[in-house]
CSV table of C-alpha atoms and ligand atoms in Angstrom, one decimal:
chain,number,residue,atom,x,y,z
A,232,MET,CA,0.0,0.0,0.0
A,233,LYS,CA,1.3,3.5,-0.9
A,234,ILE,CA,0.8,6.4,1.5
A,235,LYS,CA,-0.3,9.3,-0.4
A,236,SER,CA,-0.9,11.9,2.3
A,237,SER,CA,-0.5,12.6,5.9
A,238,SER,CA,-4.1,11.9,6.7
A,239,GLU,CA,-3.6,8.5,5.2
A,240,PHE,CA,-0.7,7.9,7.5
A,241,VAL,CA,-2.8,8.9,10.4
A,242,LEU,CA,-5.5,6.5,9.4
A,243,LEU,CA,-2.9,3.7,9.1
A,244,ALA,CA,-1.3,4.5,12.3
A,245,PHE,CA,-4.9,4.3,13.9
A,246,LEU,CA,-5.7,1.0,12.3
A,247,VAL,CA,-2.4,-0.4,13.6
A,248,ALA,CA,-3.2,0.9,17.1
A,249,PHE,CA,-6.6,-0.5,16.7
A,250,CYS,CA,-5.4,-3.9,15.8
A,251,ALA,CA,-3.0,-3.7,18.7
A,252,VAL,CA,-5.7,-3.5,21.2
A,253,GLY,CA,-7.2,-6.5,19.8
A,254,VAL,CA,-10.3,-5.1,18.2
A,255,CYS,CA,-9.3,-5.9,14.5
A,256,GLN,CA,-9.9,-9.3,13.1
A,257,GLY,CA,-6.8,-11.1,14.2
A,258,GLY,CA,-5.0,-13.1,11.6
A,259,SER,CA,-2.9,-14.7,14.4
A,260,LEU,CA,-5.1,-17.9,14.7
A,261,THR,CA,-4.0,-20.9,12.7
A,262,LYS,CA,-5.5,-24.1,11.6
A,263,ASN,CA,-4.9,-27.0,14.0
A,264,PHE,CA,-2.7,-24.9,16.2
A,265,TYR,CA,-2.3,-28.0,18.5
A,266,ARG,CA,-1.0,-30.3,15.7
A,267,ASP,CA,2.3,-30.9,17.5
A,268,SER,CA,1.7,-29.9,21.0
A,269,CYS,CA,-1.5,-32.0,21.6
A,270,PRO,CA,-2.3,-33.8,18.3
A,271,ASN,CA,-5.6,-35.3,19.4
A,272,ALA,CA,-6.9,-32.2,21.0
A,273,GLU,CA,-9.5,-31.3,18.3
A,274,GLU,CA,-10.7,-34.8,18.1
A,275,ILE,CA,-11.0,-35.2,21.8
A,276,ILE,CA,-13.1,-32.1,22.0
A,277,LYS,CA,-15.3,-33.2,19.1
A,278,ASN,CA,-16.0,-36.6,20.4
A,279,ALA,CA,-16.7,-35.4,23.9
A,280,THR,CA,-19.0,-32.6,22.7
A,281,LEU,CA,-21.0,-35.1,20.4
A,282,LYS,CA,-21.3,-37.5,23.3
A,283,HIS,CA,-23.0,-34.9,25.4
A,284,VAL,CA,-25.3,-33.8,22.6
A,285,THR,CA,-26.7,-37.4,22.5
A,286,THR,CA,-28.1,-36.8,26.0
A,287,ASN,CA,-28.8,-33.1,25.8
A,288,ASN,CA,-30.1,-31.8,22.5
A,289,GLN,CA,-30.2,-28.3,23.7
A,290,LEU,CA,-26.4,-28.2,24.1
A,291,PRO,CA,-25.8,-26.7,20.5
A,292,SER,CA,-28.0,-23.6,21.4
A,293,LYS,CA,-26.4,-23.3,24.8
A,294,LEU,CA,-22.7,-23.4,23.4
A,295,LEU,CA,-23.5,-21.3,20.4
A,296,ARG,CA,-24.8,-18.5,22.7
A,297,MET,CA,-22.1,-18.9,25.2
A,298,HIS,CA,-19.5,-18.5,22.4
A,299,PHE,CA,-21.2,-15.2,21.3
A,300,HIS,CA,-21.2,-14.0,24.9
A,301,ASP,CA,-17.7,-14.8,25.3
A,302,CYS,CA,-16.4,-13.1,22.1
A,303,PHE,CA,-18.4,-10.0,22.7
A,304,VAL,CA,-16.8,-9.3,26.1
A,305,ARG,CA,-13.1,-9.0,26.2
A,306,GLY,CA,-12.8,-11.1,23.0
A,307,CYS,CA,-13.0,-14.9,22.6
A,308,ASP,CA,-10.9,-15.5,25.8
A,309,ALA,CA,-13.0,-17.8,27.8
A,310,SER,CA,-13.8,-14.9,30.2
A,311,VAL,CA,-17.4,-16.0,30.3
A,312,LEU,CA,-16.4,-19.3,31.9
A,313,ILE,CA,-14.7,-17.8,35.1
A,314,ASN,CA,-16.5,-18.2,38.3
A,315,SER,CA,-17.1,-15.2,40.7
A,316,THR,CA,-14.7,-15.1,43.8
A,317,ALA,CA,-15.2,-13.3,47.1
A,318,SER,CA,-13.3,-10.3,45.6
A,319,ASN,CA,-14.8,-10.3,42.1
A,320,THR,CA,-18.2,-10.7,40.5
A,321,ALA,CA,-17.7,-12.3,37.1
A,322,GLU,CA,-19.5,-12.0,33.6
A,323,LYS,CA,-21.4,-15.1,34.5
A,324,ASP,CA,-23.3,-13.2,37.3
A,325,ALA,CA,-24.4,-10.4,35.0
A,326,ILE,CA,-28.2,-10.0,34.2
A,327,PRO,CA,-28.2,-11.2,30.6
A,328,ASN,CA,-26.7,-14.6,31.6
A,329,LEU,CA,-30.2,-16.1,31.8
A,330,SER,CA,-30.0,-19.7,30.8
A,331,LEU,CA,-26.3,-19.6,29.9
A,332,SER,CA,-25.4,-23.1,30.6
A,333,GLY,CA,-23.1,-25.9,29.3
A,334,PHE,CA,-20.3,-24.8,31.7
A,335,ASP,CA,-20.0,-28.4,33.2
A,336,VAL,CA,-19.6,-29.9,29.9
A,337,LEU,CA,-16.6,-27.5,28.9
A,338,GLU,CA,-15.0,-28.2,32.4
A,339,GLU,CA,-15.2,-32.0,31.8
A,340,ILE,CA,-13.7,-31.7,28.4
A,341,LYS,CA,-11.0,-29.5,29.9
A,342,ALA,CA,-10.2,-32.1,32.5
A,343,GLU,CA,-9.8,-34.7,29.8
A,344,LEU,CA,-7.5,-32.6,27.9
A,345,GLU,CA,-5.5,-31.7,31.0
A,346,LYS,CA,-4.9,-35.5,31.5
A,347,LYS,CA,-3.7,-35.9,28.0
A,348,CYS,CA,-1.7,-32.8,27.5
A,349,PRO,CA,-1.5,-30.6,30.6
A,350,GLY,CA,-1.4,-26.8,30.3
A,351,ILE,CA,-1.7,-26.9,26.5
A,352,VAL,CA,-5.2,-26.5,25.2
A,353,SER,CA,-6.9,-23.1,26.2
A,354,CYS,CA,-10.6,-23.0,27.3
A,355,ALA,CA,-11.0,-20.3,24.7
A,356,ASP,CA,-10.4,-22.7,22.0
A,357,ILE,CA,-12.4,-25.5,23.8
A,358,LEU,CA,-15.4,-23.3,23.7
A,359,SER,CA,-14.8,-22.1,20.2
A,360,LEU,CA,-14.5,-25.7,18.8
A,361,ALA,CA,-17.3,-27.3,21.1
A,362,ALA,CA,-19.7,-24.6,19.9
A,363,ARG,CA,-19.0,-25.7,16.4
A,364,ASP,CA,-18.7,-29.4,16.9
A,365,SER,CA,-22.0,-29.6,18.9
A,366,PHE,CA,-23.8,-29.5,15.4
A,367,GLN,CA,-24.3,-32.6,13.3
A,368,LYS,CA,-22.1,-31.3,10.5
A,369,PRO,CA,-19.3,-28.7,10.7
A,370,MET,CA,-20.8,-25.4,9.7
A,371,TRP,CA,-17.8,-23.2,10.1
A,372,GLU,CA,-14.1,-23.3,10.3
A,373,VAL,CA,-12.5,-22.7,13.8
A,374,ARG,CA,-8.8,-21.6,13.7
A,375,THR,CA,-7.1,-22.1,16.9
A,376,GLY,CA,-4.4,-20.6,19.2
A,377,ARG,CA,-6.4,-18.5,21.4
A,378,ARG,CA,-5.3,-18.2,24.9
A,379,ASP,CA,-7.3,-17.6,28.1
A,380,GLY,CA,-7.9,-14.0,29.6
A,381,ARG,CA,-7.2,-13.3,33.3
A,382,VAL,CA,-10.2,-10.9,33.6
A,383,SER,CA,-13.9,-11.3,33.9
A,384,LEU,CA,-16.1,-8.6,35.1
A,385,LYS,CA,-19.9,-8.5,35.5
A,386,SER,CA,-19.8,-4.7,34.8
A,387,GLU,CA,-18.6,-5.2,31.3
A,388,VAL,CA,-21.5,-7.4,30.1
A,389,SER,CA,-24.2,-4.8,29.7
A,390,THR,CA,-22.0,-2.5,27.7
A,391,ASN,CA,-20.9,-5.2,25.4
A,392,ILE,CA,-23.9,-7.6,25.0
A,393,PRO,CA,-26.8,-6.1,23.3
A,394,SER,CA,-30.1,-6.3,25.2
A,395,PRO,CA,-33.2,-7.9,23.4
A,396,PHE,CA,-35.0,-4.5,23.9
A,397,GLN,CA,-32.6,-2.5,21.8
A,398,ASN,CA,-33.4,-0.8,18.3
A,399,PHE,CA,-31.4,-1.2,15.1
A,400,THR,CA,-29.1,1.8,15.8
A,401,VAL,CA,-28.0,0.4,19.0
A,402,LEU,CA,-27.5,-3.1,17.7
A,403,LYS,CA,-25.5,-1.8,14.7
A,404,GLN,CA,-23.3,0.2,17.2
A,405,PHE,CA,-22.7,-2.9,19.5
A,406,PHE,CA,-21.6,-5.1,16.5
A,407,GLU,CA,-19.5,-2.2,15.0
A,408,ASN,CA,-17.7,-1.8,18.4
A,409,LYS,CA,-16.6,-5.5,17.8
A,410,GLY,CA,-15.5,-4.8,14.1
A,411,LEU,CA,-18.6,-6.5,12.8
A,412,THR,CA,-20.9,-5.0,10.3
A,413,VAL,CA,-24.6,-4.9,9.7
A,414,HIS,CA,-24.4,-7.9,7.4
A,415,ASP,CA,-22.8,-9.9,10.3
A,416,LEU,CA,-25.6,-8.5,12.6
A,417,VAL,CA,-28.2,-9.9,10.4
A,418,VAL,CA,-26.6,-13.2,9.6
A,419,LEU,CA,-25.5,-13.9,13.3
A,420,SER,CA,-29.0,-13.1,14.5
A,421,GLY,CA,-29.9,-16.2,12.5
A,422,GLY,CA,-28.5,-18.1,15.5
A,423,HIS,CA,-31.9,-17.5,16.9
A,424,THR,CA,-33.1,-20.4,14.6
A,425,ILE,CA,-32.4,-22.5,17.6
A,426,GLY,CA,-33.0,-22.4,21.2
A,427,ILE,CA,-35.4,-20.6,23.7
A,428,GLY,CA,-36.3,-17.2,25.0
A,429,HIS,CA,-37.7,-16.3,28.5
A,430,CYS,CA,-41.1,-14.7,28.5
A,431,ASN,CA,-40.0,-11.6,30.4
A,432,LEU,CA,-37.7,-10.6,27.7
A,433,PHE,CA,-40.3,-9.9,25.3
A,434,SER,CA,-43.7,-9.9,27.2
A,435,ASN,CA,-43.8,-6.1,27.0
A,436,ARG,CA,-44.5,-6.6,23.3
A,437,LEU,CA,-47.8,-8.6,24.3
A,438,TYR,CA,-48.9,-6.6,27.3
A,439,ASN,CA,-47.7,-3.1,27.8
A,440,PHE,CA,-45.6,-2.0,24.8
A,441,THR,CA,-45.8,1.8,25.3
A,442,GLY,CA,-47.1,1.7,28.9
A,443,LYS,CA,-50.8,1.8,27.8
A,444,GLY,CA,-51.6,-1.9,28.1
A,445,ASP,CA,-50.9,-2.2,24.3
A,446,GLN,CA,-49.3,-4.7,22.0
A,447,ASP,CA,-46.3,-4.1,19.7
A,448,PRO,CA,-47.8,-3.2,16.4
A,449,SER,CA,-44.9,-4.5,14.5
A,450,LEU,CA,-45.5,-7.9,16.0
A,451,ASN,CA,-47.7,-10.5,13.8
A,452,PRO,CA,-51.0,-10.3,15.7
A,453,ALA,CA,-51.7,-14.0,15.4
A,454,TYR,CA,-48.3,-14.7,16.7
A,455,ALA,CA,-48.9,-12.4,19.6
A,456,GLN,CA,-52.0,-14.4,20.4
A,457,PHE,CA,-50.0,-17.6,20.4
A,458,LEU,CA,-47.3,-16.1,22.6
A,459,LYS,CA,-49.9,-14.8,25.0
A,460,SER,CA,-51.1,-18.4,25.5
A,461,LYS,CA,-47.6,-19.2,26.6
A,462,CYS,CA,-46.7,-16.1,28.5
A,463,ARG,CA,-49.6,-15.3,30.8
A,464,SER,CA,-48.3,-12.0,32.3
A,465,LEU,CA,-45.7,-9.5,32.5
A,466,THR,CA,-44.2,-10.9,35.6
A,467,ASP,CA,-43.7,-14.4,34.2
A,468,THR,CA,-39.9,-14.8,34.4
A,469,THR,CA,-39.7,-18.6,34.3
A,470,THR,CA,-41.6,-19.8,31.2
A,471,THR,CA,-39.7,-20.1,28.0
A,472,VAL,CA,-40.6,-20.4,24.3
A,473,GLU,CA,-38.8,-21.5,21.4
A,474,MET,CA,-37.6,-18.8,19.1
A,475,ASP,CA,-38.3,-20.8,16.0
A,476,PRO,CA,-41.3,-22.5,17.0
A,477,ASN,CA,-41.5,-25.3,14.4
A,478,SER,CA,-38.0,-26.2,14.3
A,479,SER,CA,-36.1,-25.0,17.4
A,480,LEU,CA,-33.6,-27.8,17.4
A,481,ASP,CA,-32.8,-27.6,13.6
A,482,PHE,CA,-30.2,-25.2,12.4
A,483,ASP,CA,-32.1,-24.1,9.3
A,484,LYS,CA,-33.0,-20.7,7.6
A,485,ASN,CA,-36.5,-20.8,9.3
A,486,TYR,CA,-35.5,-17.8,11.5
A,487,PHE,CA,-35.6,-15.5,8.4
A,488,ASP,CA,-38.8,-16.9,7.1
A,489,ILE,CA,-40.4,-16.3,10.6
A,490,LEU,CA,-38.8,-12.8,10.9
A,491,ASN,CA,-40.0,-11.7,7.5
A,492,GLN,CA,-43.6,-12.6,8.7
A,493,ASN,CA,-43.1,-10.3,11.5
A,494,LYS,CA,-42.6,-13.2,14.1
A,495,GLY,CA,-39.2,-12.5,15.3
A,496,LEU,CA,-39.5,-12.9,19.1
A,497,PHE,CA,-37.5,-10.1,20.6
A,498,GLN,CA,-37.7,-6.4,19.7
A,499,SER,CA,-34.1,-6.9,18.7
A,500,ASP,CA,-35.1,-9.4,16.0
A,501,ALA,CA,-37.9,-7.0,14.8
A,502,ALA,CA,-35.6,-4.2,14.7
A,503,LEU,CA,-33.6,-5.8,11.8
A,504,LEU,CA,-36.7,-5.1,9.6
A,505,THR,CA,-36.7,-1.3,10.5
A,506,ASN,CA,-33.5,-0.6,8.3
A,507,LYS,CA,-33.7,-1.0,4.6
A,508,GLY,CA,-30.3,-2.6,4.1
A,509,ALA,CA,-30.8,-5.1,7.0
A,510,ARG,CA,-34.2,-5.9,5.7
A,511,ASN,CA,-32.9,-6.8,2.2
A,512,ILE,CA,-30.3,-9.0,3.9
A,513,ALA,CA,-32.9,-10.8,6.0
A,514,LYS,CA,-34.8,-11.5,2.7
A,515,GLU,CA,-31.8,-12.8,0.9
A,516,LEU,CA,-31.1,-15.2,3.8
A,517,THR,CA,-34.2,-17.1,3.3
A,518,ASN,CA,-32.2,-19.0,0.9
A,519,GLN,CA,-30.7,-21.7,3.0
A,520,ALA,CA,-27.6,-22.3,1.1
A,521,LYS,CA,-26.8,-18.6,1.1
A,522,PHE,CA,-27.6,-18.4,5.0
A,523,PHE,CA,-25.2,-21.3,5.5
A,524,THR,CA,-22.3,-19.7,3.6
A,525,GLU,CA,-22.7,-16.4,5.2
A,526,PHE,CA,-23.2,-17.8,8.6
A,527,ALA,CA,-19.9,-19.6,8.4
A,528,GLN,CA,-18.0,-16.5,7.3
A,529,SER,CA,-19.7,-14.3,10.0
A,530,MET,CA,-18.9,-17.0,12.7
A,531,GLU,CA,-15.2,-17.0,11.6
A,532,ARG,CA,-15.2,-13.2,12.2
A,533,MET,CA,-16.9,-13.4,15.5
A,534,GLY,CA,-14.4,-16.2,16.5
A,535,ASN,CA,-11.5,-13.8,15.9
A,536,ILE,CA,-12.8,-10.9,18.0
A,537,GLY,CA,-10.1,-9.6,20.4
A,538,VAL,CA,-8.3,-13.1,20.6
A,539,VAL,CA,-5.4,-13.2,23.0
A,540,THR,CA,-2.4,-15.0,21.4
A,541,GLY,CA,1.3,-15.5,21.7
A,542,SER,CA,2.4,-15.1,25.3
A,543,SER,CA,-0.4,-13.0,26.6
A,544,GLY,CA,-2.9,-14.4,28.8
A,545,GLU,CA,-2.5,-17.9,30.1
A,546,ILE,CA,-3.7,-21.7,29.6
A,547,ARG,CA,-6.1,-22.1,32.5
A,548,LYS,CA,-5.9,-25.3,34.4
A,549,LYS,CA,-9.7,-25.3,35.0
A,550,CYS,CA,-12.0,-23.2,32.9
A,551,GLY,CA,-13.8,-21.7,35.9
A,552,ILE,CA,-10.7,-20.4,37.7
A,553,ILE,CA,-7.8,-18.1,36.8
A,554,ASN,CA,-4.5,-19.9,37.4
B,815,HEM,C1,-28.1,-9.3,17.8
B,815,HEM,C2,-28.0,-9.3,19.2
B,815,HEM,C3,-28.6,-10.4,20.1
B,815,HEM,C4,-29.3,-10.1,21.1
B,815,HEM,C5,-30.2,-8.9,21.6
B,815,HEM,C6,-29.7,-11.4,21.6
B,815,HEM,C7,-30.6,-11.7,22.7
B,815,HEM,C8,-30.9,-13.0,23.1
B,815,HEM,C9,-31.7,-13.2,24.1
B,815,HEM,C10,-32.4,-12.3,25.0
B,815,HEM,C11,-31.9,-14.6,24.3
B,815,HEM,C12,-32.8,-15.4,25.2
B,815,HEM,C13,-32.1,-15.8,26.5
B,815,HEM,C14,-33.0,-16.5,27.3
B,815,HEM,O1,-34.2,-16.1,27.6
B,815,HEM,O2,-32.6,-17.5,28.1
B,815,HEM,C15,-31.0,-15.2,23.2
B,815,HEM,C16,-30.9,-16.6,23.1
B,815,HEM,C17,-29.9,-17.0,22.1
B,815,HEM,N1,-29.1,-16.4,21.3
B,815,HEM,FE1,-29.0,-14.4,21.1
B,815,HEM,N2,-29.0,-12.4,20.9
B,815,HEM,C18,-28.3,-11.8,20.0
B,815,HEM,C19,-27.3,-12.3,19.1
B,815,HEM,C20,-27.0,-13.6,19.0
B,815,HEM,C21,-25.8,-14.1,18.3
B,815,HEM,C22,-24.9,-13.2,17.5
B,815,HEM,C23,-25.8,-15.4,18.6
B,815,HEM,C24,-25.0,-16.4,17.9
B,815,HEM,C25,-24.5,-16.5,16.7
B,815,HEM,C26,-27.0,-15.7,19.4
B,815,HEM,C27,-27.3,-17.1,19.7
B,815,HEM,C28,-28.5,-17.4,20.6
B,815,HEM,C29,-28.9,-18.7,20.9
B,815,HEM,C30,-28.4,-20.0,20.2
B,815,HEM,C31,-29.9,-18.5,21.8
B,815,HEM,C32,-30.6,-19.6,22.5
B,815,HEM,C33,-30.1,-20.0,23.7
B,815,HEM,C34,-30.7,-21.1,24.5
B,815,HEM,O3,-31.6,-21.8,23.9
B,815,HEM,O4,-30.5,-21.2,25.8
B,815,HEM,N3,-27.6,-14.6,19.8
B,815,HEM,N4,-30.5,-14.2,22.6
B,816,NAG,C1,-13.3,-40.3,18.3
B,816,NAG,O1,-14.4,-41.0,17.9
B,816,NAG,C2,-14.1,-41.8,16.8
B,816,NAG,C3,-15.4,-42.5,16.4
B,816,NAG,O2,-16.1,-43.1,17.4
B,816,NAG,C4,-13.0,-42.8,17.1
B,816,NAG,O3,-12.6,-43.7,16.2
B,816,NAG,C5,-11.6,-42.1,17.6
B,816,NAG,O4,-10.8,-43.0,18.1
B,816,NAG,C6,-12.1,-41.1,18.8
B,816,NAG,N1,-10.9,-40.3,19.0
B,816,NAG,C7,-10.4,-39.9,20.2
B,816,NAG,C8,-9.2,-39.2,20.2
B,816,NAG,O5,-10.9,-40.4,21.2
B,817,NAG,C1,-26.6,-15.5,36.7
B,817,NAG,O1,-26.6,-14.5,37.7
B,817,NAG,C2,-27.2,-14.8,38.8
B,817,NAG,C3,-27.1,-13.5,39.8
B,817,NAG,O2,-26.3,-12.5,39.4
B,817,NAG,C4,-26.7,-15.9,39.6
B,817,NAG,O3,-27.3,-16.3,40.7
B,817,NAG,C5,-26.7,-17.2,38.5
B,817,NAG,O4,-26.1,-18.3,39.2
B,817,NAG,C6,-26.0,-16.8,37.3
B,817,NAG,N1,-26.4,-17.9,36.3
B,817,NAG,C7,-25.4,-18.7,35.7
B,817,NAG,C8,-25.7,-19.6,34.7
B,817,NAG,O5,-24.2,-18.4,35.9
B,818,NAG,C1,-32.5,3.7,19.8
B,818,NAG,O1,-32.3,3.6,21.3
B,818,NAG,C2,-31.3,4.6,21.9
B,818,NAG,C3,-31.0,4.1,23.3
B,818,NAG,O2,-32.2,3.6,24.0
B,818,NAG,C4,-32.0,6.0,21.8
B,818,NAG,O3,-31.2,6.9,22.4
B,818,NAG,C5,-32.2,6.3,20.3
B,818,NAG,O4,-32.9,7.5,20.1
B,818,NAG,C6,-33.0,5.1,19.6
B,818,NAG,N1,-33.0,5.4,18.1
B,818,NAG,C7,-34.1,5.3,17.4
B,818,NAG,C8,-33.9,5.5,16.0
B,818,NAG,O5,-35.1,5.1,17.9
B,819,NAG,C1,-47.6,-0.6,31.9
B,819,NAG,O1,-46.7,0.3,31.9
B,819,NAG,C2,-46.9,1.6,32.6
B,819,NAG,C3,-45.9,2.7,32.3
B,819,NAG,O2,-44.7,2.2,32.5
B,819,NAG,C4,-47.1,1.3,34.1
B,819,NAG,O3,-47.4,2.4,34.7
B,819,NAG,C5,-48.1,0.2,34.2
B,819,NAG,O4,-48.1,-0.2,35.6
B,819,NAG,C6,-47.8,-1.0,33.3
B,819,NAG,N1,-48.8,-2.0,33.4
B,819,NAG,C7,-48.6,-3.2,34.1
B,819,NAG,C8,-49.7,-4.2,33.9
B,819,NAG,O5,-47.5,-3.6,34.4
B,820,NAG,C1,-45.9,-23.6,12.8
B,820,NAG,O1,-46.6,-24.5,12.1
B,820,NAG,C2,-48.0,-24.5,12.2
B,820,NAG,C3,-48.6,-25.6,11.4
B,820,NAG,O2,-48.0,-25.8,10.1
B,820,NAG,C4,-48.4,-23.2,11.6
B,820,NAG,O3,-49.8,-22.9,11.8
B,820,NAG,C5,-47.7,-22.1,12.4
B,820,NAG,O4,-47.9,-20.7,11.9
B,820,NAG,C6,-46.2,-22.2,12.4
B,820,NAG,N1,-45.6,-21.3,13.3
B,820,NAG,C7,-45.0,-20.1,12.9
B,820,NAG,C8,-44.3,-19.3,13.9
B,820,NAG,O5,-44.6,-20.0,11.7
B,821,NAG,C1,-17.8,-22.8,39.4
B,821,NAG,O1,-19.0,-22.4,40.0
B,821,NAG,C2,-19.9,-23.7,39.9
B,821,NAG,C3,-21.2,-23.2,40.7
B,821,NAG,O2,-21.0,-22.7,41.9
B,821,NAG,C4,-19.4,-25.0,40.4
B,821,NAG,O3,-20.3,-26.0,40.1
B,821,NAG,C5,-18.1,-25.2,39.7
B,821,NAG,O4,-17.5,-26.4,40.2
B,821,NAG,C6,-17.1,-24.0,39.8
B,821,NAG,N1,-15.9,-24.3,38.8
B,821,NAG,C7,-14.7,-24.4,39.3
B,821,NAG,C8,-13.7,-24.7,38.4
B,821,NAG,O5,-14.5,-24.5,40.6
């Protein structure tokens, strides 16, 4: 690249500095990082993950969401796995942790790897790989070489994980803060084709949208009726509904079919239709082959956010505890 002006130089310097703090898409991960140091690592993770999926068909949704929450707070450094201590309240104990689970599975996989190759395989890579391997067929590539972070703060969650009540502008900003685009935002929201949501995260849309006992006009009325039969009041914090009611265990493009019929569960889903560009992307993604291709690319970008590599961070002995 030829630098033509001082303003271009400033821009370049800015980008370099930006990359140094880990916001830019790290090219430092590699394919099969543990090839020499722990040759069976990836296979051990895959086998163990699939074993757990046979007895827990919700594991893929749990791990996919956990991977997202990890990557958006301090990068994909397994900070989401750290337990709170007497002197620190960790990410796990922040409000949006509702139904985060699968910690025990990751800890078990970690223990197995520690037996085979102690101190080699990071929890950050275990989570990244297990999230992918929990699906029947590999849907995206996972490069490895992430190391584990040493900090996990409850206070950093709400400023980095978007809430389901947010509008398009805010969602776009949260993704841009991680170096992701509107395209990534729409594509990755397709993760909501599996899994569940708690009533209290959308029941305002059913019962009190603007504080006048009203319903969200952007929500499909027939679907609102159906949701009301599940979520009986604004105070229900325990009932859950499937986000993609007819195939919540299948990773397919149905999320986009539903979204386009104004049946997105959260305001943050519906918000994707409020922007012309995002709305067009949501239409395109009703083509399943296209969705799968795009999802793979966006997941790889998400899996690169703020990765800790080289000699930074550590390789935790247990995923729940900093060494
Ligand atoms: C665009 C911003 C996003 C918002 C506001 C959001 C919000 C939420 C909320 C509120 C839930 C329900 C949690 C519960 O009630 O237990 C949820 C579930 C889920 N999210 Fe997202 N999410 C977003 C993006 C993503 C991304 C990028 C992914 C992954 C690619 C993802 C994957 C999932 C999955 C798989 C579940 C189901 C979890 C389960 O079944 O326990 N979400 N999300
Ligand atoms: C993983 O599972 C396959 C198929 O069951 C088996 O052949 C292989 O030996 C397993 N690998 C490890 C490292 O356990
Ligand atoms: C979520 O946070 C709450 C309170 O902050 C805590 O009691 C709960 O155990 C956490 N859930 C998970 C799955 O860590
Ligand atoms: C989106 O939400 C933010 C924060 O709640 C608010 O400041 C902003 O005005 C909203 N934007 C639109 C277009 O509604
Ligand atoms: C609906 O919202 C309004 C305004 O926030 C509040 O005063 C009212 O109590 C709410 N209604 C219910 C049933 O919670
Ligand atoms: C699920 O399938 C049923 C029966 O085919 C249909 O009536 C319903 O509208 C579907 N649900 C959604 C959210 O599309
Ligand atoms: C983390 O906390 C959970 C819940 O309190 C506990 O079951 C788990 O064993 C802890 N993990 C570690 C590594 O101590």
